[in-house]
């Protein structure tokens, strides 16, 4: 060190440069030392920044993948201009994803929903941002092909690129809407024919009457019922019958105007609402067209089917001011058309309403009659025409009204069948007849008629057997008379019930063979009496002037056709002449008051009227 100082002392200038140089080097070293850590940090920070950018891009990519993987469309917009959208959104509207960017929302929205969109954007402009829990909004978007797409949207506000933006979740609800429409269609349309059902018919009728009331116009309601449809169903089967109904519906639809409505109300019942009537003959012209359309033959699965239709017409407001009144009036007119033989139409008349009220009163009185012993049984003797002996008696129901006097079965039996009272009425007749016949001689039978309506009871056979057990009448002393209509309605259930009754020993006879659609081969399925082709004679009322000859199945006479519910064809021979040839004369009916002596009266009648065999 001393030597160095000596050198520097000997050379002061060089010392100054050297010192200066050394100081400069030291200063540079310090600068370098200071710069070295700062550069390392910068490098590290830069590396971290680059890594962050990579992670951000990866996160953004994952976010976009997630957004694209969702089933809902996502749109980000600011002031109604699309900033971003996912692939699901592009698929919903049918545009490429890149073509959505920069588009105005109104370009993507169907015109029918522009007002809704405008209202939502106005709320956002006022600062009324949507919040969690807000219900979704349903709008229609416009597809690239121009069709409307029902969607459900949720919107939220979010920060995006130095400002707020709106993110909208879009759910395609086309499938849901289609399902709702199918359910709505099923609720308002007939499943077989796709025609409006009764519910939609009533709704449209109400609308039509409301419009007619405002405009002072007329509305016509036409109620249609198919003629001869039931035999098609019974003989050809339900598949053919269903196809027939579909073809009928098609013909009706093709026969009406676009503004009219045709509906299916029941099995073979249809109805038409005719609006905008400019001519009073309009309903008649329409009804005539429908009658002719249905009268044309139908060809179904090789079957040539000919049916017809009966139509009742009622007009608003003259025939009714409510839908129910109008339909009821048209139904009344329909009954009149069917009573005229079918294949025609009738207008409602005020007298029909009076008859309807009369029927209601009669139904009320009949219910009362069941509870107040106004009903009674009369008995007609049954003769074996070969042996000229009394077999027993047939029970005939009679009603003596306390105010109106005797009421014909032709008036109250159909009413009982329509109202459902026939179930109670039939049970009363059977129980009373069996109870009274139990006191007759053991070889005398009692015959009781059963309505086809009674066979709709699933336990009819059990009810009859219970009544026999209750009254003590032997099963082989009861004969049940049925009409041919029983055999073609719900065949399997009817066959099962008749088989149970036959196996119990009860006789079953057919009352009106030849008046319907059955054949002898068809009848072989049923357990009917096997006696055939024997001359049958029935002693009727003197007032009914004579006897009824029938060669139908069974070995005894049938009631006269004047008694409601009993058919049968008249024989070729004159009844009075046949009776005279056999030395027979009419005998009296026996009332319920003589029930205790019925057997004796029947026997006495047989002795008195049989002058002897031929």
Coordinates of C-alpha atoms in Angstrom, one line a residue:
X1 CA 0.0 0.0 0.0
X2 CA 2.8 2.4 0.9
X3 CA 4.6 1.6 -2.3
X4 CA 1.5 2.4 -4.2
X5 CA 1.1 5.7 -2.5
X6 CA 4.7 6.5 -3.2
X7 CA 4.1 5.7 -6.9
X8 CA 1.0 7.9 -6.9
X9 CA 3.0 10.6 -5.1
X10 CA 5.6 10.5 -7.8
X11 CA 3.0 10.6 -10.6
X12 CA 0.1 12.8 -9.4
X13 CA -1.6 13.3 -12.9
X14 CA -1.6 9.6 -13.6
X15 CA -3.0 9.1 -10.1
X16 CA -5.9 11.5 -10.9
X17 CA -6.8 9.7 -14.1
X18 CA -6.4 6.4 -12.5
X19 CA -8.5 7.4 -9.6
X20 CA -11.0 8.9 -11.9
X21 CA -11.0 5.8 -14.0
X22 CA -11.4 3.7 -10.9
X23 CA -14.2 5.8 -9.6
X24 CA -15.8 5.6 -13.0
X25 CA -15.4 1.8 -12.9
X26 CA -16.8 1.7 -9.4
X27 CA -19.7 3.8 -10.4
X28 CA -20.4 1.7 -13.4
X29 CA -20.2 -1.4 -11.3
X30 CA -22.7 0.0 -8.9
X31 CA -25.0 0.9 -11.7
X32 CA -24.6 -2.6 -13.1
X33 CA -25.1 -4.0 -9.7
X34 CA -28.3 -2.0 -9.3
X35 CA -29.5 -2.9 -12.8
X36 CA -28.9 -6.6 -12.6
X37 CA -31.7 -7.3 -10.0
X38 CA -34.1 -5.0 -11.7
X39 CA -33.7 -6.7 -15.1
X40 CA -34.2 -10.1 -13.5
X41 CA -37.4 -9.0 -11.9
X42 CA -38.6 -7.6 -15.2
X43 CA -37.8 -10.8 -16.9
X44 CA -39.7 -12.7 -14.2
X45 CA -42.6 -10.4 -14.4
X46 CA -42.7 -10.6 -18.1
X47 CA -42.6 -14.4 -17.9
X48 CA -45.5 -14.3 -15.4
X49 CA -47.4 -11.9 -17.6
X50 CA -47.0 -14.3 -20.5
X51 CA -48.0 -17.2 -18.4
X52 CA -51.1 -15.2 -17.2
X53 CA -52.0 -14.5 -20.8
X54 CA -51.7 -18.1 -21.6
X55 CA -53.9 -19.1 -18.7
X56 CA -56.4 -16.3 -19.6
X57 CA -56.6 -17.5 -23.1
X58 CA -57.0 -21.1 -21.9
X59 CA -59.7 -20.0 -19.5
X60 CA -61.4 -18.0 -22.2
X61 CA -61.2 -21.1 -24.5
X62 CA -62.6 -23.3 -21.7
X63 CA -65.3 -20.7 -21.1
X64 CA -66.3 -20.6 -24.8
X65 CA -66.2 -24.4 -25.0
X66 CA -68.5 -24.4 -21.9
X67 CA -70.8 -21.8 -23.5
X68 CA -70.9 -23.6 -26.8
X69 CA -71.6 -26.9 -25.0
X70 CA -74.7 -25.6 -23.3
X71 CA -78.1 -26.4 -24.8
X72 CA -79.2 -22.8 -24.3
X73 CA -78.2 -20.0 -26.6
X74 CA -76.1 -17.2 -25.1
X75 CA -76.0 -13.6 -26.5
X76 CA -73.9 -10.7 -25.2
X77 CA -75.1 -7.3 -26.4
X78 CA -74.6 -3.7 -25.6
X79 CA -77.3 -1.3 -26.6
X80 CA -79.0 -3.9 -28.7
X81 CA -75.9 -4.8 -30.8
X82 CA -74.6 -8.3 -30.5
X83 CA -71.0 -8.5 -29.1
X84 CA -70.7 -12.2 -28.8
X85 CA -72.9 -15.4 -29.2
X86 CA -72.4 -19.1 -28.7
X87 CA -72.9 -21.9 -31.2
X88 CA -76.2 -22.9 -29.6
X89 CA -77.6 -19.4 -30.4
X90 CA -76.3 -19.7 -34.0
X91 CA -78.1 -23.1 -34.3
X92 CA -81.4 -21.7 -32.9
X93 CA -81.6 -18.9 -35.5
X94 CA -79.9 -20.7 -38.3
X95 CA -77.1 -18.2 -38.9
X96 CA -73.3 -18.9 -38.8
X97 CA -71.9 -17.8 -35.5
X98 CA -69.6 -15.2 -36.9
X99 CA -72.5 -13.5 -38.8
X100 CA -74.3 -12.8 -35.5
X101 CA -71.6 -10.5 -34.2
X102 CA -72.5 -6.9 -34.8
X103 CA -76.1 -7.6 -35.7
X104 CA -79.0 -5.7 -34.2
X105 CA -81.2 -7.7 -31.9
X106 CA -84.2 -6.6 -34.0
X107 CA -82.7 -8.5 -36.9
X108 CA -82.9 -11.7 -34.9
X109 CA -86.4 -11.1 -33.4
X110 CA -89.6 -11.9 -35.2
X111 CA -91.7 -8.8 -36.1
X112 CA -94.5 -10.1 -33.8
X113 CA -92.1 -9.7 -30.8
X114 CA -90.5 -6.3 -31.7
X115 CA -92.7 -4.5 -29.2
X116 CA -91.6 -6.8 -26.4
X117 CA -88.0 -6.3 -27.3
X118 CA -88.4 -2.6 -27.5
X119 CA -89.9 -2.5 -24.1
X120 CA -87.1 -4.5 -22.6
X121 CA -84.4 -2.3 -24.1
X122 CA -86.2 0.8 -22.8
X123 CA -86.1 -0.7 -19.3
X124 CA -82.4 -1.2 -19.6
X125 CA -81.9 2.4 -20.8
X126 CA -83.8 3.6 -17.7
X127 CA -81.4 1.5 -15.5
X128 CA -84.0 -1.1 -14.7
X129 CA -81.7 -4.0 -15.0
X130 CA -83.1 -7.5 -14.6
X131 CA -82.4 -9.3 -11.3
X132 CA -82.3 -12.9 -10.2
X133 CA -85.8 -14.3 -9.7
X134 CA -87.4 -12.4 -12.6
X135 CA -89.7 -14.7 -14.6
X136 CA -88.5 -15.6 -18.1
X137 CA -89.9 -13.7 -21.1
X138 CA -91.4 -15.6 -24.1
X139 CA -90.7 -14.1 -27.5
X140 CA -90.4 -15.3 -31.1
X141 CA -87.1 -15.2 -32.8
X142 CA -86.8 -15.1 -36.6
X143 CA -85.0 -18.0 -38.2
X144 CA -82.8 -17.5 -41.2
X145 CA -85.6 -19.2 -43.3
X146 CA -88.1 -16.6 -42.1
X147 CA -90.0 -18.9 -39.7
X148 CA -90.8 -17.8 -36.1
X149 CA -89.1 -19.7 -33.3
X150 CA -90.7 -19.5 -29.8
X151 CA -88.0 -19.0 -27.2
X152 CA -87.8 -18.2 -23.5
X153 CA -85.2 -15.7 -22.4
X154 CA -83.4 -14.6 -19.2
X155 CA -81.3 -11.5 -19.2
X156 CA -78.6 -10.2 -16.7
X157 CA -76.2 -7.3 -16.6
X158 CA -72.4 -8.0 -16.5
X159 CA -69.1 -6.1 -16.9
X160 CA -67.6 -6.6 -20.2
X161 CA -64.6 -4.9 -21.9
X162 CA -64.5 -1.6 -20.0
X163 CA -68.3 -1.3 -19.7
X164 CA -71.5 -3.0 -18.8
X165 CA -73.1 -5.4 -21.3
X166 CA -76.2 -7.6 -21.2
X167 CA -75.9 -11.4 -21.3
X168 CA -79.1 -13.1 -22.5
X169 CA -79.8 -16.9 -22.1
X170 CA -82.1 -18.1 -24.9
X171 CA -84.0 -21.4 -24.5
X172 CA -85.6 -23.0 -27.6
X173 CA -89.2 -24.0 -26.5
X174 CA -90.4 -25.3 -29.8
X175 CA -90.8 -28.9 -28.5
X176 CA -92.6 -27.7 -25.4
X177 CA -95.0 -25.5 -27.5
X178 CA -95.7 -28.4 -29.8
X179 CA -96.5 -30.7 -26.9
X180 CA -98.8 -28.0 -25.4
X181 CA -100.5 -27.6 -28.7
X182 CA -101.0 -31.4 -28.9
X183 CA -102.5 -31.5 -25.4
X184 CA -104.7 -28.5 -26.2
X185 CA -105.8 -30.2 -29.5
X186 CA -106.6 -33.4 -27.6
X187 CA -108.6 -31.5 -25.0
X188 CA -110.7 -29.8 -27.7
X189 CA -110.9 -32.3 -30.5
X190 CA -112.3 -35.8 -31.0
X191 CA -109.5 -38.4 -31.1
X192 CA -111.1 -40.5 -33.8
X193 CA -112.1 -37.9 -36.4
X194 CA -110.0 -34.9 -35.3
X195 CA -113.2 -32.8 -35.4
X196 CA -113.9 -30.3 -32.6
X197 CA -115.4 -32.0 -29.6
X198 CA -118.3 -30.9 -27.5
X199 CA -116.1 -28.5 -25.4
X200 CA -114.8 -26.6 -28.5
X201 CA -118.2 -26.7 -30.1
X202 CA -119.8 -25.0 -27.1
X203 CA -117.0 -22.4 -27.1
X204 CA -117.4 -21.6 -30.8
X205 CA -121.1 -21.5 -30.5
X206 CA -120.8 -18.9 -27.7
X207 CA -118.5 -16.8 -29.8
X208 CA -120.8 -17.1 -32.8
X209 CA -123.8 -16.0 -30.8
X210 CA -121.9 -13.1 -29.3
X211 CA -120.9 -11.9 -32.8
X212 CA -124.5 -12.4 -34.1
X213 CA -125.9 -10.4 -31.2
X214 CA -123.6 -7.5 -32.0
X215 CA -124.4 -7.6 -35.7
X216 CA -128.0 -8.5 -35.4
X217 CA -127.4 -11.7 -37.4
X218 CA -128.7 -15.3 -37.2
X219 CA -126.8 -18.5 -36.2
X220 CA -128.1 -21.9 -37.1
X221 CA -127.3 -25.1 -35.1
X222 CA -127.8 -28.4 -36.9
X223 CA -127.7 -31.6 -34.9
X224 CA -127.1 -34.8 -36.9
X225 CA -127.6 -38.4 -36.0
X226 CA -126.6 -41.2 -38.3
X227 CA -129.3 -43.6 -39.4
X228 CA -128.6 -47.4 -39.4
X229 CA -125.2 -46.9 -37.8
X230 CA -125.7 -49.4 -35.0
X231 CA -126.1 -52.4 -37.2
X232 CA -122.9 -51.5 -39.0
X233 CA -121.1 -51.6 -35.6
X234 CA -122.8 -54.7 -34.4
X235 CA -122.5 -56.8 -37.6
X236 CA -119.3 -55.5 -39.2
X237 CA -117.3 -54.7 -36.0
X238 CA -115.9 -51.5 -34.4
X239 CA -113.0 -51.2 -36.8
X240 CA -115.3 -50.8 -39.8
X241 CA -117.6 -48.5 -37.7
X242 CA -114.7 -46.3 -36.7
X243 CA -113.5 -45.9 -40.3
X244 CA -117.1 -45.2 -41.3
X245 CA -117.2 -42.3 -38.8
X246 CA -113.9 -41.0 -40.1
X247 CA -115.3 -40.9 -43.6
X248 CA -118.5 -39.3 -42.5
X249 CA -116.5 -36.6 -40.7
X250 CA -114.6 -36.0 -44.0
X251 CA -117.8 -35.7 -46.0
X252 CA -119.3 -33.3 -43.5
X253 CA -116.1 -31.2 -43.5
X254 CA -116.0 -31.0 -47.3
X255 CA -119.7 -30.0 -47.4
X256 CA -119.5 -26.9 -45.1
X257 CA -118.0 -23.4 -45.6
X258 CA -114.7 -22.3 -44.1
X259 CA -116.4 -20.2 -41.4
X260 CA -118.7 -22.9 -40.2
X261 CA -117.8 -25.5 -37.6
X262 CA -118.7 -29.2 -37.6
X263 CA -118.1 -31.2 -34.4
X264 CA -118.5 -34.7 -33.2
X265 CA -120.6 -34.8 -30.0
X266 CA -121.0 -38.5 -29.4
X267 CA -120.8 -41.9 -30.9
X268 CA -122.7 -41.2 -34.1
X269 CA -123.8 -37.7 -33.2
X270 CA -122.5 -34.6 -35.0
X271 CA -123.4 -30.9 -34.9
X272 CA -122.8 -27.9 -37.2
X273 CA -122.6 -24.2 -36.4
X274 CA -123.7 -22.2 -39.5
X275 CA -122.8 -18.5 -39.3
X276 CA -123.1 -15.5 -41.6
X277 CA -126.5 -16.5 -42.9
X278 CA -127.4 -14.1 -45.7
X279 CA -130.5 -16.0 -46.8
X280 CA -133.3 -17.6 -44.6
X281 CA -133.1 -20.8 -46.7
X282 CA -129.4 -21.2 -45.8
X283 CA -129.9 -23.8 -43.1
X284 CA -132.3 -25.9 -45.2
X285 CA -130.0 -25.8 -48.2
X286 CA -127.1 -26.9 -46.0
X287 CA -129.1 -29.7 -44.3
X288 CA -130.3 -31.0 -47.7
X289 CA -126.6 -31.0 -48.9
X290 CA -125.5 -33.0 -45.8
X291 CA -128.4 -35.5 -46.1
X292 CA -127.4 -36.2 -49.7
X293 CA -123.7 -36.4 -48.9
X294 CA -124.2 -39.0 -46.2
X295 CA -126.7 -41.0 -48.3
X296 CA -124.0 -41.8 -50.9
X297 CA -122.7 -45.3 -50.3
X298 CA -119.4 -45.9 -48.4
X299 CA -116.9 -48.5 -49.5
X300 CA -114.9 -49.7 -46.6
X301 CA -112.6 -52.8 -46.7
X302 CA -114.7 -54.3 -49.4
X303 CA -118.0 -53.6 -47.7
X304 CA -120.7 -51.6 -49.5
X305 CA -122.3 -49.6 -46.7
X306 CA -125.4 -47.4 -47.0
X307 CA -126.5 -45.2 -44.1
X308 CA -128.3 -41.9 -43.8
X309 CA -128.6 -39.0 -41.4
X310 CA -131.4 -37.2 -39.7
X311 CA -131.0 -33.5 -38.9
X312 CA -132.6 -31.1 -36.5
X313 CA -132.2 -27.3 -37.0
X314 CA -132.6 -24.5 -34.5
X315 CA -131.9 -20.8 -35.0
X316 CA -130.5 -18.1 -32.8
X317 CA -132.1 -16.0 -31.4
X318 CA -135.6 -17.2 -32.2
X319 CA -135.3 -20.7 -30.8
X320 CA -132.9 -20.0 -27.9
X321 CA -130.7 -17.3 -26.5
X322 CA -128.1 -19.6 -24.9
X323 CA -126.0 -22.4 -26.3
X324 CA -127.8 -25.0 -24.2
X325 CA -131.2 -23.8 -25.3
X326 CA -130.2 -23.8 -28.9
X327 CA -128.7 -27.3 -28.8
X328 CA -131.7 -28.6 -26.9
X329 CA -134.0 -27.1 -29.5
X330 CA -132.0 -28.7 -32.3
X331 CA -132.1 -32.1 -30.5
X332 CA -135.9 -31.9 -30.3
X333 CA -136.1 -31.1 -34.0
X334 CA -133.8 -34.1 -34.6
X335 CA -136.1 -36.4 -32.7
X336 CA -138.9 -35.3 -35.0
X337 CA -136.8 -35.9 -38.1
X338 CA -136.0 -39.4 -36.9
X339 CA -139.7 -40.1 -36.1
X340 CA -140.4 -39.1 -39.7
X341 CA -138.4 -42.1 -40.8
X342 CA -134.9 -40.6 -41.0
X343 CA -132.9 -39.3 -44.0
X344 CA -134.5 -35.9 -43.7
X345 CA -134.3 -32.7 -41.6
X346 CA -136.8 -30.7 -39.5
X347 CA -136.8 -27.2 -38.0
X348 CA -137.5 -26.7 -34.3
X349 CA -141.1 -25.7 -33.6
X350 CA -142.3 -24.1 -30.3
X351 CA -144.7 -27.0 -29.8
X352 CA -141.7 -29.2 -29.4
X353 CA -140.7 -27.3 -26.3
X354 CA -144.1 -27.9 -24.8
X355 CA -143.7 -31.6 -25.5
X356 CA -140.3 -31.5 -23.8
X357 CA -141.8 -29.9 -20.7
X358 CA -144.5 -32.5 -20.7
X359 CA -141.9 -35.3 -20.8
X360 CA -140.1 -33.7 -17.9
X361 CA -143.2 -33.6 -15.9
X362 CA -144.0 -37.2 -16.8
X363 CA -140.6 -38.3 -15.8
X364 CA -141.0 -36.6 -12.4
X365 CA -144.4 -38.2 -11.9
X366 CA -143.0 -41.6 -12.9
X367 CA -140.4 -41.4 -10.2
X368 CA -143.1 -40.5 -7.8
X369 CA -145.2 -43.5 -9.1
X370 CA -142.5 -45.9 -8.1
X371 CA -142.7 -44.7 -4.5
X372 CA -146.4 -44.4 -4.2
X373 CA -147.8 -47.7 -5.6
X374 CA -149.4 -46.1 -8.7
X375 CA -148.0 -49.0 -10.8
X376 CA -149.7 -52.3 -11.2
X377 CA -149.4 -55.5 -13.2
X378 CA -152.0 -56.9 -15.5
X379 CA -151.8 -60.5 -16.8
X380 CA -152.6 -62.0 -20.2
X381 CA -153.1 -65.7 -20.4
X382 CA -150.7 -67.7 -22.6
X383 CA -152.2 -70.7 -24.5
X384 CA -150.6 -73.6 -26.1
X385 CA -152.4 -73.7 -29.5
X386 CA -151.9 -77.4 -30.1
X387 CA -153.0 -78.6 -26.7
X388 CA -155.4 -75.7 -26.0
X389 CA -154.2 -75.4 -22.4
X390 CA -153.2 -72.4 -20.4
X391 CA -149.5 -72.3 -19.8
X392 CA -149.5 -69.3 -17.6
X393 CA -149.7 -65.5 -17.9
X394 CA -147.6 -62.7 -19.1
X395 CA -147.0 -59.7 -16.7
X396 CA -147.8 -56.3 -18.3
X397 CA -147.0 -53.1 -16.5
X398 CA -149.7 -50.5 -16.2
X399 CA -149.7 -47.0 -14.7
X400 CA -152.8 -45.4 -13.3
X401 CA -151.9 -41.7 -12.7
X402 CA -153.9 -40.2 -9.8
X403 CA -154.8 -37.1 -12.0
X404 CA -154.4 -38.2 -15.6
X405 CA -155.8 -41.7 -15.3
X406 CA -154.3 -44.6 -17.2
X407 CA -151.1 -43.7 -19.1
X408 CA -150.0 -45.9 -22.0
X409 CA -146.8 -47.9 -21.7
X410 CA -146.0 -46.5 -25.2
X411 CA -145.6 -43.1 -23.4
X412 CA -143.8 -44.0 -20.2
X413 CA -141.6 -47.0 -21.1
X414 CA -139.4 -45.1 -23.6
X415 CA -139.2 -42.3 -21.0
X416 CA -138.0 -44.8 -18.4
X417 CA -135.4 -46.1 -20.8
X418 CA -134.1 -42.7 -21.6
X419 CA -134.0 -41.5 -18.0
X420 CA -132.5 -44.7 -16.5
X421 CA -135.6 -45.4 -14.5
X422 CA -136.0 -48.6 -16.4
X423 CA -133.6 -50.3 -14.0
X424 CA -135.8 -49.6 -11.0
X425 CA -138.9 -50.2 -13.0
X426 CA -137.7 -53.5 -14.3
X427 CA -136.7 -54.7 -10.9
X428 CA -140.1 -53.8 -9.5
X429 CA -141.9 -55.6 -12.3
X430 CA -139.8 -58.8 -11.9
X431 CA -140.1 -58.9 -8.1
X432 CA -143.8 -58.3 -8.1
X433 CA -144.5 -60.8 -10.9
X434 CA -142.4 -63.5 -9.3
X435 CA -144.0 -62.9 -5.9
X436 CA -147.5 -63.2 -7.3
X437 CA -146.7 -66.2 -9.5
X438 CA -145.3 -68.0 -6.5
X439 CA -148.9 -68.4 -5.4
X440 CA -150.1 -69.9 -8.7
X441 CA -150.3 -73.7 -9.5
X442 CA -146.8 -75.2 -9.8
X443 CA -147.3 -75.9 -13.6
X444 CA -148.0 -72.3 -14.5
X445 CA -145.3 -69.9 -15.7
X446 CA -145.0 -66.2 -15.6
X447 CA -143.4 -64.3 -18.5
X448 CA -141.7 -61.0 -17.9
X449 CA -140.2 -58.6 -20.5
X450 CA -136.7 -57.3 -20.1
X451 CA -135.6 -54.0 -21.8
X452 CA -132.3 -53.9 -23.7
X453 CA -131.3 -51.1 -21.4
X454 CA -131.5 -53.5 -18.4
X455 CA -128.8 -55.7 -20.0
X456 CA -126.3 -52.8 -19.6
X457 CA -126.2 -53.7 -15.9
X458 CA -123.2 -56.0 -15.4
X459 CA -124.9 -57.9 -12.5
X460 CA -128.3 -58.3 -14.2
X461 CA -128.2 -62.1 -14.0
X462 CA -127.3 -62.0 -10.3
X463 CA -130.2 -59.6 -9.6
X464 CA -132.7 -61.9 -11.3
X465 CA -131.5 -65.0 -9.4
X466 CA -131.6 -63.0 -6.1
X467 CA -135.2 -62.0 -6.8
X468 CA -136.2 -65.7 -7.4
X469 CA -134.5 -66.7 -4.2
X470 CA -136.3 -63.8 -2.4
X471 CA -139.8 -64.6 -3.7
X472 CA -139.5 -68.4 -3.7
X473 CA -140.5 -68.9 -7.4
X474 CA -138.8 -71.8 -9.1
X475 CA -136.5 -70.8 -11.9
X476 CA -138.3 -73.1 -14.4
X477 CA -141.5 -71.1 -13.9
X478 CA -140.0 -67.9 -15.1
X479 CA -139.7 -67.0 -18.7
X480 CA -137.8 -63.8 -19.7
X481 CA -138.8 -62.2 -23.0
X482 CA -136.1 -60.2 -24.8
X483 CA -136.2 -58.3 -28.1
X484 CA -133.8 -58.9 -30.9
X485 CA -132.1 -55.6 -30.0
X486 CA -130.7 -57.2 -26.8
X487 CA -128.7 -59.7 -28.9
X488 CA -126.8 -57.1 -30.9
X489 CA -125.9 -54.8 -28.1
X490 CA -122.7 -55.7 -26.2
X491 CA -123.0 -59.3 -27.5
X492 CA -120.4 -60.9 -25.2
X493 CA -121.8 -59.5 -21.9
X494 CA -125.4 -60.3 -23.1
X495 CA -124.4 -63.9 -24.0
X496 CA -122.7 -64.3 -20.6
X497 CA -125.8 -63.1 -18.7
X498 CA -128.2 -65.2 -20.7
X499 CA -126.1 -68.3 -20.2
X500 CA -126.1 -67.8 -16.5
X501 CA -129.9 -67.5 -16.5
X502 CA -130.4 -70.4 -18.8
X503 CA -128.2 -72.7 -16.7
X504 CA -130.2 -71.7 -13.6
X505 CA -133.3 -73.1 -15.4
X506 CA -134.9 -69.9 -16.5
X507 CA -136.5 -69.9 -20.0
X508 CA -135.4 -67.2 -22.5
X509 CA -137.6 -66.4 -25.5
X510 CA -137.2 -64.0 -28.4
X511 CA -140.0 -61.6 -28.8
X512 CA -139.5 -59.9 -32.2
X513 CA -137.3 -62.1 -34.4
X514 CA -137.4 -60.9 -38.0
X515 CA -137.7 -57.2 -37.3
X516 CA -134.0 -56.6 -36.9
X517 CA -130.7 -57.7 -38.4
X518 CA -130.2 -61.1 -36.8
X519 CA -130.2 -64.4 -38.7
X520 CA -131.1 -67.9 -37.5
X521 CA -127.4 -68.8 -37.6
X522 CA -126.6 -65.7 -35.4
X523 CA -129.3 -66.8 -32.9
X524 CA -127.6 -70.2 -32.4
X525 CA -125.1 -68.4 -30.2
X526 CA -127.7 -67.6 -27.6
X527 CA -129.5 -69.9 -25.1
X528 CA -133.0 -69.3 -26.4
X529 CA -136.0 -71.8 -26.3
X530 CA -135.6 -74.4 -29.0
X531 CA -139.3 -75.0 -29.8
X532 CA -139.8 -73.8 -33.4
X533 CA -142.6 -73.5 -36.0
X534 CA -145.5 -74.3 -33.7
X535 CA -148.7 -72.3 -34.2
X536 CA -148.9 -69.7 -31.4
X537 CA -152.0 -67.9 -30.1
X538 CA -152.3 -65.1 -27.7
X539 CA -155.6 -64.0 -26.1
X540 CA -155.6 -60.2 -26.2
X541 CA -158.0 -57.5 -25.2
X542 CA -161.4 -57.5 -26.7
X543 CA -160.8 -53.8 -27.5
X544 CA -157.8 -54.9 -29.5
X545 CA -160.1 -57.0 -31.6
X546 CA -158.8 -60.5 -31.7
X547 CA -155.6 -62.5 -31.6
X548 CA -152.0 -62.3 -32.7
X549 CA -150.5 -65.2 -34.5
X550 CA -146.7 -65.6 -34.5
X551 CA -144.5 -68.3 -35.7
X552 CA -141.3 -67.0 -34.2
X553 CA -139.1 -69.0 -31.8
X554 CA -140.8 -70.2 -28.7
X555 CA -143.9 -72.4 -28.1
X556 CA -146.4 -69.8 -26.9
X557 CA -148.1 -66.6 -28.1
X558 CA -146.5 -63.2 -28.0
X559 CA -148.2 -60.0 -26.7
X560 CA -150.0 -57.9 -29.2
X561 CA -147.9 -55.3 -31.0
X562 CA -150.1 -52.6 -29.4
X563 CA -148.3 -53.3 -26.1
X564 CA -145.1 -51.2 -26.2
X565 CA -141.9 -53.1 -26.2
X566 CA -143.3 -56.2 -27.9
X567 CA -143.0 -56.9 -31.6
X568 CA -143.6 -59.9 -33.8
X569 CA -145.0 -60.3 -37.2
X570 CA -148.6 -61.2 -37.9
X571 CA -149.3 -64.6 -39.4
X572 CA -150.8 -65.1 -42.8
X573 CA -153.9 -66.6 -41.3
X574 CA -156.7 -64.3 -40.0
X575 CA -156.5 -64.5 -36.2
X576 CA -160.3 -64.3 -35.7
X577 CA -160.8 -67.1 -38.3
X578 CA -158.1 -69.3 -36.7
X579 CA -159.7 -68.8 -33.3
X580 CA -163.1 -69.6 -34.6
X581 CA -161.8 -72.7 -36.3
X582 CA -160.4 -73.8 -33.0
X583 CA -163.5 -72.8 -31.1
X584 CA -161.7 -70.1 -29.1
X585 CA -163.0 -66.8 -27.9
X586 CA -161.1 -63.9 -26.3
X587 CA -160.6 -64.0 -22.6
X588 CA -160.2 -61.1 -20.1
X589 CA -157.0 -59.6 -18.7
X590 CA -156.4 -60.2 -15.1
X591 CA -155.5 -57.3 -12.8
X592 CA -153.1 -57.2 -10.0
X593 CA -156.0 -57.2 -7.6
X594 CA -156.8 -60.7 -8.8
X595 CA -153.3 -61.9 -8.4
X596 CA -154.1 -64.3 -5.5
X597 CA -156.5 -66.1 -7.9
X598 CA -154.4 -65.8 -11.0
X599 CA -153.8 -69.5 -11.3
X600 CA -157.4 -70.4 -10.8
X601 CA -158.5 -67.7 -13.4
X602 CA -156.0 -69.0 -15.9
X603 CA -157.2 -72.6 -15.4
X604 CA -160.8 -71.4 -15.6
X605 CA -160.1 -69.5 -18.7
X606 CA -158.5 -72.5 -20.3
X607 CA -161.6 -74.6 -19.5
X608 CA -164.0 -71.9 -20.6
X609 CA -162.4 -71.0 -23.9
X610 CA -161.4 -74.5 -25.1
X611 CA -164.5 -75.9 -26.6
X612 CA -162.5 -78.9 -27.5
X613 CA -159.8 -79.9 -29.9
X614 CA -160.3 -79.9 -33.6

